[in-house]
CSV table of C-alpha atoms in Angstrom, one decimal:
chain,number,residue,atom,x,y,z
A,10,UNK,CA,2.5,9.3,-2.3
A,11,UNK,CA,3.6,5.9,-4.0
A,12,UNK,CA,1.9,4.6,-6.9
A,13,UNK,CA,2.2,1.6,-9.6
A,14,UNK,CA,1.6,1.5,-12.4
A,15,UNK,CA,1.1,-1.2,-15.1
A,16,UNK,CA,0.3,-0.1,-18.4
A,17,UNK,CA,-0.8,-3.6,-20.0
A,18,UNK,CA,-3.9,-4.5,-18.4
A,19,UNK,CA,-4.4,-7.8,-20.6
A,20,UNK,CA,-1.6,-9.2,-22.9
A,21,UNK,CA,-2.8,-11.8,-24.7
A,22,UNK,CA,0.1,-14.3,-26.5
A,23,UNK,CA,0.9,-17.6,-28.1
A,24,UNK,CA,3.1,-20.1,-26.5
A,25,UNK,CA,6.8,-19.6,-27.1
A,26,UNK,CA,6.1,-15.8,-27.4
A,27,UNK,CA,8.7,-13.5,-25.4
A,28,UNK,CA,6.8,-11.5,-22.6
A,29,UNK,CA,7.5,-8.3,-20.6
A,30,UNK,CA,4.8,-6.6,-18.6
A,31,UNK,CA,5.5,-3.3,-17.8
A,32,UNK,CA,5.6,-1.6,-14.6
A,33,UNK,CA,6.7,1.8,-13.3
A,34,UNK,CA,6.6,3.5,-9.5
A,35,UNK,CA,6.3,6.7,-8.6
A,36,UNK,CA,8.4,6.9,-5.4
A,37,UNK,CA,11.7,8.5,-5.4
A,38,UNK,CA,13.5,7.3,-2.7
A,39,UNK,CA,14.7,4.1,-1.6
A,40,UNK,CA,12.3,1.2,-2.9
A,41,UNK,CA,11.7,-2.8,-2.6
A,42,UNK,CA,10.0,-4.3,-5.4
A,43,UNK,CA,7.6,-7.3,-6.1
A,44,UNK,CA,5.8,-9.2,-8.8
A,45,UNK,CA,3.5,-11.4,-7.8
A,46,UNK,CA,1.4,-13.9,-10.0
A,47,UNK,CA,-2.3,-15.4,-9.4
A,48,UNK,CA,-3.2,-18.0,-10.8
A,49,UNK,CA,-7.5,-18.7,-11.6
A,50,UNK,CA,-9.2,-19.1,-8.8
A,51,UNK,CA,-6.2,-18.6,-6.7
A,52,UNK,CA,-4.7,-16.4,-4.3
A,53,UNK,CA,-1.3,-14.3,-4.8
A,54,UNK,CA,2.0,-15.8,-4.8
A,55,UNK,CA,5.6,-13.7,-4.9
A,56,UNK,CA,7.2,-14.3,-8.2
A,57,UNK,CA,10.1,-12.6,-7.4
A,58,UNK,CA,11.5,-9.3,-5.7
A,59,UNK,CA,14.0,-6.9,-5.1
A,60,UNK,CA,15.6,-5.1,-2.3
A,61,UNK,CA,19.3,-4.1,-3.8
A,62,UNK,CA,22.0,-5.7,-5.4
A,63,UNK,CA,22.2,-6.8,-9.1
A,64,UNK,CA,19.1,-5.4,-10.5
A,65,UNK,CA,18.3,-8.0,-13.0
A,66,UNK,CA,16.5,-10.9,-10.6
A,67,UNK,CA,15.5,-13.9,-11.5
A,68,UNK,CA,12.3,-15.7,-9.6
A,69,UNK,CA,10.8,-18.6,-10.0
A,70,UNK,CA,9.3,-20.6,-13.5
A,71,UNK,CA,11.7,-18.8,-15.7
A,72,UNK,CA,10.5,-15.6,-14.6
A,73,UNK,CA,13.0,-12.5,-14.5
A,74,UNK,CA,12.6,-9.0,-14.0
A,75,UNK,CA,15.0,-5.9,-14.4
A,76,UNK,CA,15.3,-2.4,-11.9
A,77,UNK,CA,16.2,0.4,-13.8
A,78,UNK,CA,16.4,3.4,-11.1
A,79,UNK,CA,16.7,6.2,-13.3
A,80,UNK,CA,13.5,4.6,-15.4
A,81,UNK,CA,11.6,3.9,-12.1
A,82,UNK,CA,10.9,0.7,-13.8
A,83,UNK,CA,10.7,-3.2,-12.7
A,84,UNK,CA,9.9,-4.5,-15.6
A,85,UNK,CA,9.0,-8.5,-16.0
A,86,UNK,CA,9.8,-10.6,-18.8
A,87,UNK,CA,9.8,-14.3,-19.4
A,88,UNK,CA,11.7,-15.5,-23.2
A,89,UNK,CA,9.1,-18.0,-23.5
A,90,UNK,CA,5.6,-18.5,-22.2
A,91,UNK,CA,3.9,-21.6,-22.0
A,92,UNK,CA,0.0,-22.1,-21.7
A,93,UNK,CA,0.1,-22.5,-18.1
A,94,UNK,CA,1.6,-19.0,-17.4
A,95,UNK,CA,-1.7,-17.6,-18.1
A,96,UNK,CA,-2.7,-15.9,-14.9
A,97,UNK,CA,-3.0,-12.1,-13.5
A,98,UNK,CA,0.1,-10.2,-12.4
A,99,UNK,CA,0.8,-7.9,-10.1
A,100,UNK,CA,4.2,-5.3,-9.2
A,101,UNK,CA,4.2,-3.9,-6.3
A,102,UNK,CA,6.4,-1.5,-4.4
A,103,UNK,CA,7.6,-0.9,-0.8
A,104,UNK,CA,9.7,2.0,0.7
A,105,UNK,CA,11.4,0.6,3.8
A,106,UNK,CA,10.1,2.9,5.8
A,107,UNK,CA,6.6,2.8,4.9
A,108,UNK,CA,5.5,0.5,8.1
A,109,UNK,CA,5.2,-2.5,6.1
A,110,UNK,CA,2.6,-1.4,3.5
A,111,UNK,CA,3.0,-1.9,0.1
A,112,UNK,CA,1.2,-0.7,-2.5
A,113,UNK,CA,0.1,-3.0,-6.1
A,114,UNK,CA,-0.4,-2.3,-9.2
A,115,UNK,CA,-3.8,-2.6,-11.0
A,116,UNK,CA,-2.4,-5.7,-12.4
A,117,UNK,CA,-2.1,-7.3,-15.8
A,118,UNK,CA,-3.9,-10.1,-17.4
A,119,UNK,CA,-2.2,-12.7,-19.6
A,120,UNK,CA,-3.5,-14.8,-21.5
A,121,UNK,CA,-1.8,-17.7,-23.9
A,122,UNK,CA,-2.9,-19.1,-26.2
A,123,UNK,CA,-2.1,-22.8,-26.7
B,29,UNK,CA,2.8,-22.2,1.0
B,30,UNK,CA,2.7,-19.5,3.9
B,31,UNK,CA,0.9,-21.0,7.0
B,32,UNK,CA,-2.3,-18.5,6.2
B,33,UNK,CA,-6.2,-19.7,6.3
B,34,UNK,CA,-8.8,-17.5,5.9
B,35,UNK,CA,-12.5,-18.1,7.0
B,36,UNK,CA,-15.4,-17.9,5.4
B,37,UNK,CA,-14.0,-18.7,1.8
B,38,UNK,CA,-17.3,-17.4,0.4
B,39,UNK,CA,-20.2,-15.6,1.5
B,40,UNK,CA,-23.1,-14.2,0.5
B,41,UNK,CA,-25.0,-11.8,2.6
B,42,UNK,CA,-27.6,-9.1,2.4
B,43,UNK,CA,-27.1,-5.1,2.8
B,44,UNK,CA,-26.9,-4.4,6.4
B,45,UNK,CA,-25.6,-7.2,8.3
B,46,UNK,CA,-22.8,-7.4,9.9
B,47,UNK,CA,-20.2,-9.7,8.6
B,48,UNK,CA,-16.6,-10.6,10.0
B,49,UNK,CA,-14.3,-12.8,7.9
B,50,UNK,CA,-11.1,-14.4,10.0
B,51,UNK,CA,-7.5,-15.3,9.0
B,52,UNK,CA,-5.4,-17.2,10.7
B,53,UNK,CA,-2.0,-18.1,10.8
B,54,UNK,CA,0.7,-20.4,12.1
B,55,UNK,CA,3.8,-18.1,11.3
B,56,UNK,CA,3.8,-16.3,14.5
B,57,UNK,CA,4.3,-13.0,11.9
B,58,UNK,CA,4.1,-9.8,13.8
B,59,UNK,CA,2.4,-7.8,10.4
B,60,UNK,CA,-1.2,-9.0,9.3
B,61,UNK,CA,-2.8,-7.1,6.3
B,62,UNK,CA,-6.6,-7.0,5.1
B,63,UNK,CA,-6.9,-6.5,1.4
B,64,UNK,CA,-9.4,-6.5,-0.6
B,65,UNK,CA,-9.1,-7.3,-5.0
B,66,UNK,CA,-11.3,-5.8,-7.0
B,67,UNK,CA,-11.4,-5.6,-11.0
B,68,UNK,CA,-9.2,-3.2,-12.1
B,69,UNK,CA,-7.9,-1.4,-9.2
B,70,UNK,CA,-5.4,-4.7,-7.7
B,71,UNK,CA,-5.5,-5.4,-4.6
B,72,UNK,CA,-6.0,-2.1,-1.6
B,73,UNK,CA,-5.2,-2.0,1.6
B,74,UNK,CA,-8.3,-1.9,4.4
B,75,UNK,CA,-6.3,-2.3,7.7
B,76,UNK,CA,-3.6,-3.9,9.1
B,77,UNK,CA,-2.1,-5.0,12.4
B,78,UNK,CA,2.2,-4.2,13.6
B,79,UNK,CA,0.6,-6.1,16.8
B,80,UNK,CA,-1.6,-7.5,19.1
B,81,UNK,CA,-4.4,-4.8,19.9
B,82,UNK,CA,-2.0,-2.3,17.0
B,83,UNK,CA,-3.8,-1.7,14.4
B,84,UNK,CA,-4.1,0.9,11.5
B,85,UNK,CA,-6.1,1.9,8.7
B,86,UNK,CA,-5.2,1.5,5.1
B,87,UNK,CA,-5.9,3.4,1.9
B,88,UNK,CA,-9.9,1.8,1.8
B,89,UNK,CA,-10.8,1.3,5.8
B,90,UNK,CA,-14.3,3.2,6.1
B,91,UNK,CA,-17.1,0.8,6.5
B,92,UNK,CA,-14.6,-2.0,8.1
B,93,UNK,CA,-12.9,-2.2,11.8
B,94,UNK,CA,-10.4,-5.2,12.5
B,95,UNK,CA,-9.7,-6.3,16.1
B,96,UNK,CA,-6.3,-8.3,16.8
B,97,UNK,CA,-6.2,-10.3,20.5
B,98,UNK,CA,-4.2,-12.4,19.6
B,99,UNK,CA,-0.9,-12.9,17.1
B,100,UNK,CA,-2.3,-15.2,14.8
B,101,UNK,CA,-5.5,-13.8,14.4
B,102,UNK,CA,-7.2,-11.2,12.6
B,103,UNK,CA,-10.5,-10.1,12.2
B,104,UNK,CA,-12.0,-8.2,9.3
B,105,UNK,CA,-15.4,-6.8,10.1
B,106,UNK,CA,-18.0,-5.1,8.3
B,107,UNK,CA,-20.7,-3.1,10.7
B,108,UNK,CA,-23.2,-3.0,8.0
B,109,UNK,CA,-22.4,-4.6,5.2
B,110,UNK,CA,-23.0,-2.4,1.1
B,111,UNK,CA,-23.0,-4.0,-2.3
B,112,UNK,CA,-20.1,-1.9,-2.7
B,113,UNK,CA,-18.4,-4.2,-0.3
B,114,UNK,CA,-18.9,-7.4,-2.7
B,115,UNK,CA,-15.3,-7.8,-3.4
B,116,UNK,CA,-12.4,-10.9,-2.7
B,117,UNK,CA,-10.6,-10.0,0.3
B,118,UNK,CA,-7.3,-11.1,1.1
B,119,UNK,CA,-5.6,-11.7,3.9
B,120,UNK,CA,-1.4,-11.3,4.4
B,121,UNK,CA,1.8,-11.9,6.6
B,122,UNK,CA,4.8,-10.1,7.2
B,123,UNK,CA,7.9,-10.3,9.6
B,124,UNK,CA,8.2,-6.7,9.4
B,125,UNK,CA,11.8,-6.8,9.0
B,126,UNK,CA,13.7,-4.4,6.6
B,127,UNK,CA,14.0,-6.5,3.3
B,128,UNK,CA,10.0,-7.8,4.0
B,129,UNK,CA,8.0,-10.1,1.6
B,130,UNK,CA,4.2,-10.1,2.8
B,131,UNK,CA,2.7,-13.8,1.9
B,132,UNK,CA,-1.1,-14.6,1.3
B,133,UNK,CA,-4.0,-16.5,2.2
B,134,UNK,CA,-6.7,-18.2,-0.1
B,135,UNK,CA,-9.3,-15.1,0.1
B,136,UNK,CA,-12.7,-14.6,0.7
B,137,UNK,CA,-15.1,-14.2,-1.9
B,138,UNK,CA,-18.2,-12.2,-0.4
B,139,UNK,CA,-21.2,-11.1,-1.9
B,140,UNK,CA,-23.0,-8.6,-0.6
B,141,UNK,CA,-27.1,-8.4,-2.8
């Protein structure tokens, strides 16, 4: 069966600190991968993904994240956090034929301190 | 944002009522999704919907039933509702396509005392 996992369950950092949240899968086959941030009091919205191709991606507010297969990683990282990056993120993981379901991670808190 | 509203946004209830939430949406997605967030486990899958009136069940689905009649909506009920049930639940979109992203709603915060 597919898991996530994400080791860091609450990362706390300064502002202009480098970041990278761990995650790692457990599915061996074919995979697409998500992060998704929330934001307080908000619901989830995709940071970035991947399906194939380069496997360093780049999403949105200077987020990036990099697939290494043979790691069964996607890990995130951002060179410089600011205050408002402080939210809770999720991976997540999809095999194309898994009828649309995907599975998360138990997510990872990060807070910043300003 | 995704076209997605979900109704209640919060509830609070008592053990053993019934309680449905609703989401909506203006995507005209074939794939809907009931999810539910709790504190350290992310967000699980309850049920979700490849159609009208196709449904299935997720990883957490006992104690809820959905009903889909019509594409963009989907109801979440719970027959009888359990303290273990307090949770956020989320609702989600997909096109079902190969390459898929699934997109979310606001949630529901219910509490069940």
């Amino acid at each position: 069966a597919q898991s996530v996992s994400q080791h860091n369950h609450h990362v706390i950092l300064s502002e202009a600190a480098s970041l990278e949240l761990g995650c790692n899968y457990s599915y061996g086959g074919t995979v697409n991968l998500f992060w998704y941030v929330q934001y307080p009091g908000q619901h989830l919205q995709l940071l970035l993904k991947y399906f194939s191709g380069d496997p360093l991606v780049k999403g949105i507010k200077g987020f990036e994240a990099e697939f290494i297969k043979s790691k069964f990683s996607f890990n995130l990282r951002k060179p410089s956090v600011q205050w408002s990056d402080t939210a809770e993120y999720f991976c997540a993981v999809k095999a194309p034929s898994s009828a649309s379901k995907i599975i998360f991670g138990s997510g990872t808190r990060l807070s910043i301190r300003p | 944002d995704a076209g997605i509203t979900q109704s209640p946004r919060h509830k609070v209830t008592e053990t053993g009522t019934p309680v449905t939430l609703r989401c909506h949406q203006t995507e005209n997605h074939r794939y809907m999704y009931w999810y539910r967030q709790d504190p350290g486990h992310g967000l699980r899958l309850i049920h979700y919907s490849y159609g009208v009136k196709d449904t299935d069940k997720g990883e957490v689905s006992d104690g809820y039933s959905v009903s889909r009649s019509k594409t963009e909506d989907f109801l979440l009920t719970l027959e009888s509702a359990t303290s273990s049930q307090t949770s956020v639940y989320f609702c989600a979109i997909g096109n079902a396509q190969a390459q898929e992203t699934q997109y979310f709603g606001p949630g529901t915060r219910l509490l069940v005392l």
